[in-house]
CSV table of C-alpha atoms and ligand atoms in Angstrom, one decimal:
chain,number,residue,atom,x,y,z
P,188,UNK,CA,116.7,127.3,8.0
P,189,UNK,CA,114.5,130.1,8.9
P,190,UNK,CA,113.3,129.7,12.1
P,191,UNK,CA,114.9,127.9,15.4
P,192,UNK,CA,113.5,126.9,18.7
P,193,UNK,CA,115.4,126.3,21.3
P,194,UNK,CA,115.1,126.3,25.4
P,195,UNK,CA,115.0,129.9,26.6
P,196,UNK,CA,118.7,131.0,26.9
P,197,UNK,CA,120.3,131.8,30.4
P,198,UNK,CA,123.2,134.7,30.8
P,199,UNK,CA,126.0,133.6,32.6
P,200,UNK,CA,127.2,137.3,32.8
P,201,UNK,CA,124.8,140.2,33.2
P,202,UNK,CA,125.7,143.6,34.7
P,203,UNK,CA,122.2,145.8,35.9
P,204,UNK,CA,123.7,148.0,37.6
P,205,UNK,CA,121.0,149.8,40.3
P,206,UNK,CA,118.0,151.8,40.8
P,207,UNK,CA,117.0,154.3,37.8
P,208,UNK,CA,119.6,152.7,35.3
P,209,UNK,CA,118.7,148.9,36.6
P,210,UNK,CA,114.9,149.8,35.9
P,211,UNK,CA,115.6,150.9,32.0
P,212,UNK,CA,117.7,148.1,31.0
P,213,UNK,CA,116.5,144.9,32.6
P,214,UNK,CA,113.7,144.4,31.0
P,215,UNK,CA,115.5,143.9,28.0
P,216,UNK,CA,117.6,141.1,29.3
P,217,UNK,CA,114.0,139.8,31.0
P,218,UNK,CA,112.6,140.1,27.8
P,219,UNK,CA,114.9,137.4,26.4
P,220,UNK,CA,116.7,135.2,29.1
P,221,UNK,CA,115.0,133.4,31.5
P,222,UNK,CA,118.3,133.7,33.9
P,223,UNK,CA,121.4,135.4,34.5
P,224,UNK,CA,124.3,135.7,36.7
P,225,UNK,CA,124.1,139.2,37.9
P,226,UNK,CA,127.6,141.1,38.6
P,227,UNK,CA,128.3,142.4,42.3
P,228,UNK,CA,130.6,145.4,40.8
P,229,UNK,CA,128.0,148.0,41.9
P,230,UNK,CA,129.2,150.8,44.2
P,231,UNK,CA,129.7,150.2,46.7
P,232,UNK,CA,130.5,146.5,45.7
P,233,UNK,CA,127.8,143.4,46.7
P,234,UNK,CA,130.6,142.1,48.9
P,235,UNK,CA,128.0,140.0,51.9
P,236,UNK,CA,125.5,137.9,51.6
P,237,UNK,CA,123.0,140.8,53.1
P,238,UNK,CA,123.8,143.0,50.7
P,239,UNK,CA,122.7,140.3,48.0
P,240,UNK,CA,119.6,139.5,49.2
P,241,UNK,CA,118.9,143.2,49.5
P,242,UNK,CA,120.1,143.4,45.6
P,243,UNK,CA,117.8,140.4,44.6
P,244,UNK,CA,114.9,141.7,46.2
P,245,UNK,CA,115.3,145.7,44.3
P,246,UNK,CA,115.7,143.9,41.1
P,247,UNK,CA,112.8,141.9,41.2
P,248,UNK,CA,110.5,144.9,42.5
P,249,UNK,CA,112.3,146.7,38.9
P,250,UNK,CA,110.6,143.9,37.0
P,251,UNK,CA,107.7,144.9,35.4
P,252,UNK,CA,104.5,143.2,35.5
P,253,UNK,CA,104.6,139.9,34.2
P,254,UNK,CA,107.7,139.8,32.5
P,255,UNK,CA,109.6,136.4,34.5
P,256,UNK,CA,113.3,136.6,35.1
P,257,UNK,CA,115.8,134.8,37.8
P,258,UNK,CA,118.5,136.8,39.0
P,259,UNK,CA,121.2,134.7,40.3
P,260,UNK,CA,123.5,135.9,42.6
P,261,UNK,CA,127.3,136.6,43.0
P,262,UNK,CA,129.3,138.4,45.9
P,263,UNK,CA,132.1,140.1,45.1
P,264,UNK,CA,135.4,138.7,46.2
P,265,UNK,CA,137.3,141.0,48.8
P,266,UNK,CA,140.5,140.3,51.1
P,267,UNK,CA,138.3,140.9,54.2
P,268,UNK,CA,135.4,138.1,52.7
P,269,UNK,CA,134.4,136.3,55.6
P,270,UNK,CA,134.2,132.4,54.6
P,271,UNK,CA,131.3,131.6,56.6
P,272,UNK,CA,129.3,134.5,55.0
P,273,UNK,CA,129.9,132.8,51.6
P,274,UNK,CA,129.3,129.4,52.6
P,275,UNK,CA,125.6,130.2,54.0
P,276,UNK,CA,124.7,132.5,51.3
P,277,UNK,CA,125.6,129.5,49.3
P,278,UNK,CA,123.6,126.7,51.7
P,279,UNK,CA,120.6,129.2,51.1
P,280,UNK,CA,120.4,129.1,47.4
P,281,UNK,CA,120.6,132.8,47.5
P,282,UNK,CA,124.5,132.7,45.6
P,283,UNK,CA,125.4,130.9,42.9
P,284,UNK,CA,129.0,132.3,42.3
P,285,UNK,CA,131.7,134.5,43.9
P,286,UNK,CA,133.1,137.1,41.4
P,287,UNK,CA,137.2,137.8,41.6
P,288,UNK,CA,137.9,141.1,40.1
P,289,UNK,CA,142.1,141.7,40.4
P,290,UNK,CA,142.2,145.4,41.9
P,291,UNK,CA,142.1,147.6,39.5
P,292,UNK,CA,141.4,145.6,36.3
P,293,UNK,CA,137.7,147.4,35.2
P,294,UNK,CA,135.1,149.2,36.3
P,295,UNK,CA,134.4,149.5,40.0
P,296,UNK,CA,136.9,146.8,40.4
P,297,UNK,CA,138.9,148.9,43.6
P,298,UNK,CA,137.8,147.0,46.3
P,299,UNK,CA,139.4,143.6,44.4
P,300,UNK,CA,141.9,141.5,45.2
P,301,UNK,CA,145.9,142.5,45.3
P,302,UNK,CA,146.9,140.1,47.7
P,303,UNK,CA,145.7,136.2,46.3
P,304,UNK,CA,147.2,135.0,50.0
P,305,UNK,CA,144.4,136.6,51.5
P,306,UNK,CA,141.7,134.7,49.5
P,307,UNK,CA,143.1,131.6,50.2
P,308,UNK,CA,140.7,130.1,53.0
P,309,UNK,CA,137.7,131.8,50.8
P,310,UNK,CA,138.7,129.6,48.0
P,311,UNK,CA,139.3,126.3,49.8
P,312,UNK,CA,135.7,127.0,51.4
P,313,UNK,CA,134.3,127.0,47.9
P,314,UNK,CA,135.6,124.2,46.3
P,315,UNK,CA,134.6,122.3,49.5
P,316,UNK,CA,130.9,123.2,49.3
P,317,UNK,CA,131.2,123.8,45.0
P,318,UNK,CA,130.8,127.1,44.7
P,319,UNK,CA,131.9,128.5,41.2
P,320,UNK,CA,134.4,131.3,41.2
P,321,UNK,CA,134.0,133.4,38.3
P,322,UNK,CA,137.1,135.3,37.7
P,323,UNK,CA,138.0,138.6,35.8
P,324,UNK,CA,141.3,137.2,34.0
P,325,UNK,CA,143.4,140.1,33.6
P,326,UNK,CA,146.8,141.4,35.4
P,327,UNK,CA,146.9,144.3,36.2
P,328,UNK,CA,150.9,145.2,36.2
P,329,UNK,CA,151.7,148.7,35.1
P,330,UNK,CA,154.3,147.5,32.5
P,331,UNK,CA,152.0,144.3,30.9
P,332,UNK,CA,150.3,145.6,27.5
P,333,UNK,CA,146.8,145.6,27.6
P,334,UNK,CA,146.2,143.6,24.9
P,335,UNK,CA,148.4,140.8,26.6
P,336,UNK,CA,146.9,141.0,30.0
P,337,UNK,CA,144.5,137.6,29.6
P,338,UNK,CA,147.0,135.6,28.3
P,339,UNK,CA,149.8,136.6,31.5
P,340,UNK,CA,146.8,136.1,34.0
P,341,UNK,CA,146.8,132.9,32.9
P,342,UNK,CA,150.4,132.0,33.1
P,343,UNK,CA,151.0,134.0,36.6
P,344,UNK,CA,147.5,133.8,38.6
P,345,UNK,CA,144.7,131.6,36.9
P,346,UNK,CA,146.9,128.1,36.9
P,347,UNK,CA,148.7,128.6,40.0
P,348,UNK,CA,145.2,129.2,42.0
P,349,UNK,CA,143.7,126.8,40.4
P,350,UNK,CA,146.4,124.3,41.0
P,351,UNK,CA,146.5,125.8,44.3
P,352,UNK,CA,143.2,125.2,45.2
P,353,UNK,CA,141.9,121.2,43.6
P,354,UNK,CA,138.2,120.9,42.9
P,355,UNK,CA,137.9,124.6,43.1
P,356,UNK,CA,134.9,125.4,40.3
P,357,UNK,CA,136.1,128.4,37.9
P,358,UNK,CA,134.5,130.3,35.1
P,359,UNK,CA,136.9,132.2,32.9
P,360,UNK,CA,134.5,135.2,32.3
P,361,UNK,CA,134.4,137.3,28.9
P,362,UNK,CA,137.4,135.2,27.3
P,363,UNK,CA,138.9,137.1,24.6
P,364,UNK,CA,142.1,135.4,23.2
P,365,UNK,CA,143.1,131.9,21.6
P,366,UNK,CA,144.9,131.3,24.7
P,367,UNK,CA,142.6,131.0,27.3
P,368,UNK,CA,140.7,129.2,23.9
P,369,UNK,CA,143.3,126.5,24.2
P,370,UNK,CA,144.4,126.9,28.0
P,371,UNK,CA,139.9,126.1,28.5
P,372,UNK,CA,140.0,123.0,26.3
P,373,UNK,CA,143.1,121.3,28.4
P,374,UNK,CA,141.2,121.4,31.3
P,375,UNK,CA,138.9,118.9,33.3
P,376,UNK,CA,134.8,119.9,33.8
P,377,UNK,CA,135.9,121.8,37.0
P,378,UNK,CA,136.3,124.7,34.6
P,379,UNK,CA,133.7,126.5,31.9
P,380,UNK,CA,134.3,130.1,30.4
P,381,UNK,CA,131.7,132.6,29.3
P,382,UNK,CA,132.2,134.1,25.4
P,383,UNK,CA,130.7,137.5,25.0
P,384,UNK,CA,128.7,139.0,21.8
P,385,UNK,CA,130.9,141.9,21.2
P,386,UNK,CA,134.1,139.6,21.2
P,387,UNK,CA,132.4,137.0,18.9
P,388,UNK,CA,131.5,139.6,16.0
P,389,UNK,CA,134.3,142.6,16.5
P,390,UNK,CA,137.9,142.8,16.6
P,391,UNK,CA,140.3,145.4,17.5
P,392,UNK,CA,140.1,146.9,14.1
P,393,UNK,CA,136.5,147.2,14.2
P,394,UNK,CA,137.2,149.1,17.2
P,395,UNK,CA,140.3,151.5,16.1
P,396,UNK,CA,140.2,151.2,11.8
P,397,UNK,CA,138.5,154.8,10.5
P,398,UNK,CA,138.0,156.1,13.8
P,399,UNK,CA,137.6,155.3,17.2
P,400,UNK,CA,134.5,153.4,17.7
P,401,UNK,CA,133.5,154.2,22.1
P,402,UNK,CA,130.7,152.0,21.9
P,403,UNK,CA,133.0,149.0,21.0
P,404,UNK,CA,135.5,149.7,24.0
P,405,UNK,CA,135.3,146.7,26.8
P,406,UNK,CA,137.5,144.2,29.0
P,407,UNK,CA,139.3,142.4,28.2
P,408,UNK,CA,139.6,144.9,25.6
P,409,UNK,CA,139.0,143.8,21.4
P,410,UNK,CA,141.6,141.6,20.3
P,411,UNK,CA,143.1,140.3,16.7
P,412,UNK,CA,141.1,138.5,14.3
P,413,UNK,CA,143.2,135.7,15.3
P,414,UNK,CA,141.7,135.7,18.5
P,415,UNK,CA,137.8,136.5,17.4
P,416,UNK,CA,138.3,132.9,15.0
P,417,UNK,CA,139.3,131.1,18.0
P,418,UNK,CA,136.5,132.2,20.5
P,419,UNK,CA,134.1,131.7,17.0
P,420,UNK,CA,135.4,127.7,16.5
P,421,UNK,CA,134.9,127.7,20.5
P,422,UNK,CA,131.4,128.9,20.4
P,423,UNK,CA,130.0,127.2,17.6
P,424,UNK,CA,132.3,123.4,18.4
P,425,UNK,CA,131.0,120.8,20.3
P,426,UNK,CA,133.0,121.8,23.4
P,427,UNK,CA,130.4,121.8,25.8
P,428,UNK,CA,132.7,123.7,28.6
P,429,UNK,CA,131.7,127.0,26.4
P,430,UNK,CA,128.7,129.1,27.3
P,431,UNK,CA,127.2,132.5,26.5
P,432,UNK,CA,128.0,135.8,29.3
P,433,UNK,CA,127.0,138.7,27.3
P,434,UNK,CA,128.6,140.9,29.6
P,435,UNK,CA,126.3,143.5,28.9
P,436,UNK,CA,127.5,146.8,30.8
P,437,UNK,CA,125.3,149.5,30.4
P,438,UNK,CA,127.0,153.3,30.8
P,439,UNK,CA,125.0,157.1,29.6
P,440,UNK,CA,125.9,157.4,26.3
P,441,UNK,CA,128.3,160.4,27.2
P,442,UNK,CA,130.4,158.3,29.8
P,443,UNK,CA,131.4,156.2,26.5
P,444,UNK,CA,131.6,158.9,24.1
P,445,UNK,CA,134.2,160.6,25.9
P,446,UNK,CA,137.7,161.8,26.3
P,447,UNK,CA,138.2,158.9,28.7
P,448,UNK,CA,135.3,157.2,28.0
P,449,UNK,CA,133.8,153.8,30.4
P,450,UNK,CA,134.4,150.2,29.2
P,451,UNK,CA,131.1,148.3,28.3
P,452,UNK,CA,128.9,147.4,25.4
P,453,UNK,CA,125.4,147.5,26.4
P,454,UNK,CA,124.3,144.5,24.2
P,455,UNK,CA,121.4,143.0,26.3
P,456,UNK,CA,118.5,143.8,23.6
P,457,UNK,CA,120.0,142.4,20.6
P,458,UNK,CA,122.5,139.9,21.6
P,459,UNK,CA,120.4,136.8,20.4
P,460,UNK,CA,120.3,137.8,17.3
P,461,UNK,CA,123.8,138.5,16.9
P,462,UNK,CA,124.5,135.4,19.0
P,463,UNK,CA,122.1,133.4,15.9
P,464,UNK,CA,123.8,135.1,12.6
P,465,UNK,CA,127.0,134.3,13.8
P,466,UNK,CA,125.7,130.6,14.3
P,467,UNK,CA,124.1,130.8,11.1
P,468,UNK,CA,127.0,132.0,9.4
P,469,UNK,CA,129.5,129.4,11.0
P,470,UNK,CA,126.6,126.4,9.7
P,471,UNK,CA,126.2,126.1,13.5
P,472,UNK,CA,122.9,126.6,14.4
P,473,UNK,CA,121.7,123.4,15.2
P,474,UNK,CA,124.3,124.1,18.1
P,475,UNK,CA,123.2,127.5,19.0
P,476,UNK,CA,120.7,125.8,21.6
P,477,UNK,CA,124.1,124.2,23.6
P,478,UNK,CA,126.3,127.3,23.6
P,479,UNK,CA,123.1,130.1,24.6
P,480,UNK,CA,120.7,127.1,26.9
P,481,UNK,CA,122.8,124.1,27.9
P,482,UNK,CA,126.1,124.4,28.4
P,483,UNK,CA,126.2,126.8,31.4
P,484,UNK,CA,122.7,125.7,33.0
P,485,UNK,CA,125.0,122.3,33.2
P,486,UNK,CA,128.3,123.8,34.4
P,487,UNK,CA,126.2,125.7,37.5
P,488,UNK,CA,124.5,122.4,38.0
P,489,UNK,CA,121.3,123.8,37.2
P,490,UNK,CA,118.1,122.3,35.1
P,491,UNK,CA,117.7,124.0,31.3
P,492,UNK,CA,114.6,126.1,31.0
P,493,UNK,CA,111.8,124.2,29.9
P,494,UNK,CA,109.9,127.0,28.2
P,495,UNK,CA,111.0,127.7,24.4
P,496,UNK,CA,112.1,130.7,22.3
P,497,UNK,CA,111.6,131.2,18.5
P,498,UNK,CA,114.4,133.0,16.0
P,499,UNK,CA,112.7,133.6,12.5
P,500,UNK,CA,115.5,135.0,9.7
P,501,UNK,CA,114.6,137.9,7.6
P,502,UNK,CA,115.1,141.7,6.7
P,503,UNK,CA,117.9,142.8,8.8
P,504,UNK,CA,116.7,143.9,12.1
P,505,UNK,CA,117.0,147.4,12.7
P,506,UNK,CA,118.9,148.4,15.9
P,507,UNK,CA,117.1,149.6,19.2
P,508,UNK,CA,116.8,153.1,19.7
P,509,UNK,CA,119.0,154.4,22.5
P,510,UNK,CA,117.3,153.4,26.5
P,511,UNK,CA,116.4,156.5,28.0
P,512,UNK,CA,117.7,156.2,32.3
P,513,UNK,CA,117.8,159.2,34.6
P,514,UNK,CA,121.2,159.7,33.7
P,515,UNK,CA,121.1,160.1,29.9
P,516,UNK,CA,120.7,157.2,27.6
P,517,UNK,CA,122.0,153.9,26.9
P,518,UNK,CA,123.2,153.4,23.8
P,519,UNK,CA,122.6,149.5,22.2
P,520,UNK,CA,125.4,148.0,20.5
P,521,UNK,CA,125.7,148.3,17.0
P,522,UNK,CA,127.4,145.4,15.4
P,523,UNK,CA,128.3,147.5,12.3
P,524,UNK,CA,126.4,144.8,9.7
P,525,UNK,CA,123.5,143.2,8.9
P,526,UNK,CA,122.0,140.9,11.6
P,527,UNK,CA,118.6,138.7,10.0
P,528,UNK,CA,117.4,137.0,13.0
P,529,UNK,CA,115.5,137.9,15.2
P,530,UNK,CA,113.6,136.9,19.1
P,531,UNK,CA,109.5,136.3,18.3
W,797,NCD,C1,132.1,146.0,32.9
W,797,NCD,C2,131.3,147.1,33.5
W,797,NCD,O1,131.1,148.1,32.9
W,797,NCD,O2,130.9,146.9,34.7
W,797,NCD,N1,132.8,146.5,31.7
W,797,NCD,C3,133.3,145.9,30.7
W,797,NCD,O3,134.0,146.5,29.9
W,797,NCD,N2,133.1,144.6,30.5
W,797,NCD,C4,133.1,145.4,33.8
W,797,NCD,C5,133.7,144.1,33.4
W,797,NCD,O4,133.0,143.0,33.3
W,797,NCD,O5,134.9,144.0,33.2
W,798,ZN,ZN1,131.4,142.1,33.1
């Protein structure tokens, strides 16, 4: 197969950032998705349902002329949210999710949550009215290895809240290990989790083998090839609780390359044609359409796009110059091989 239409893909994890940087990169996620859920981890954080709207409106005066592209909302989850805030930013369409960062656990993630007790009428408002939570799934304990932090959360936060809290919608965002893999397909269709591109193609040797690759450094950080073949039979299975969040996070290319450099791969402008070789190679792609234009329009409740994209397979595509922004450039993820497919 050399060319595949499918409905125009959604992105059930999107970070634009604001102002200069938000008007240099979202045309290439408008360019592609029809949709996205937009994170709230701007600073300071999109924590009230004012500060949304006012968020919504900047982004769609940044769109340029004629390009078409939904921004769906999310408030950032604090320990001073106010319930009824959440509930009528929900009743007016304007939200679509509430984002949980654990304090601490990634960029601009301060103003999370360290106390879950605090949450606790927040969350019972939500699943009420069905409001998805989509939840960062990493502790944050001083003495629990990074590369183990998914798979704890799970154990010590994710299950007991969940059990805590029945009918309570949940996204595991940006899943990275064969646990939350296996812990996702247990579970009734209360839950969904987002798979990014970066932790489909790479793992942590990619990252760490012949150098230290910055541009590959996110969280939940790159785990073991083990881990990439689970999120890869997820992806490409007929699970339909698995959907694509890019996560792309832009940062200026010297905030990544960097003695302590910024966690994020900026993957927005190529990450359907990643997202199809992978398919391609896996013998999948006649379930690409599912896992990049179905499955999360269906967990959110919301109707597929009825406009169509086109992928045609050829030469490999050469990779996007860097973005220029008013704070340096962006620099687009680099897969490190051949991708052949690419958006008409
Ligand atoms: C994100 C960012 O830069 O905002 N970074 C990342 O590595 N994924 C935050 C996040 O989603 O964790
Ligand atoms: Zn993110």
């Amino acid at each position: 197969m050399s060319t595949l239409t499918i409905a125009r893909p959604d992105d059930w994890h999107l970070h634009l950032r604001d102002g200069a940087m938000m008007r240099a990169v979202l045309p290439h996620s408008a360019q592609h998705f029809a949709r996205a859920i937009i994170m709230p981890n701007l600073v300071p954080p999109v924590v009230t349902s004012a500060q949304a709207m006012a968020y919504r409106d900047r982004i769609l005066a940044a769109l340029p002329e004629g390009m078409a592209f939904e921004p769906l909302m999310t408030l950032y989850l604090t320990e001073d949210t106010d319930p009824d805030d959440v509930a009528a930013a929900h009743a007016s369409g304007l939200v679509k999710a509430v984002k949980l960062y654990p304090a601490g656990a990634t960029t601009n993630s301060a103003s999370g949550v360290a106390d879950f007790g605090k949450i606790r009428a927040t969350l019972d408002r939500m699943a009420d009215i069905g409001l998805p939570l989509c939840v960062h799934g990493e502790v944050t304990d001083a003495d629990i290895d990074i590369f183990d932090r998914e798979a704890v959360f799970i154990d010590r936060v994710l299950d007991p809240l969940r059990r805590a809290t029945p009918g309570l919608r949940v996204v595991m965002e940006h899943i990275t290990t064969s646990d939350a893999v296996d812990y996702a397909r247990a579970q009734g269709d209360d839950l969904g989790a987002t798979i990014t591109v970066q932790h489909l193609m790479l793992d942590r040797n990619h990252m760490l083998v012949g150098g230290i690759r910055p541009h590959y450094y996110c969280l939940p950080i790159l785990k073991r090839g083990s881990h990439r073949a689970a999120l890869v039979a997820a992806a490409t299975g007929t699970d339909t609780r698995f959907f694509l969040g890019t996560d792309s996070a832009p940062h200026a290319t010297d905030t990544k390359e960097n003695a302590c450099g910024c966690a994020g791969c900026f993957t927005a402008p190529i990450a359907l044609s990643c997202i199809a070789e992978l398919f391609d190679e896996a013998g999948a792609l006649d379930r690409l359409e599912a896992f990049t234009s179905l499955n999360g329009p269906a967990f959110y409740g919301l109707p597929p796009n009825t406009e169509q994209i086109t992928l045609t397979k050829g030469a490999p595509i050469i990779i996007p110059d860097p973005v220029p922004t008013d704070s340096g450039t962006v620099t687009v993820f680099d897969p490190g091989r051949p991708v052949h497919w690419q958006v008409q």
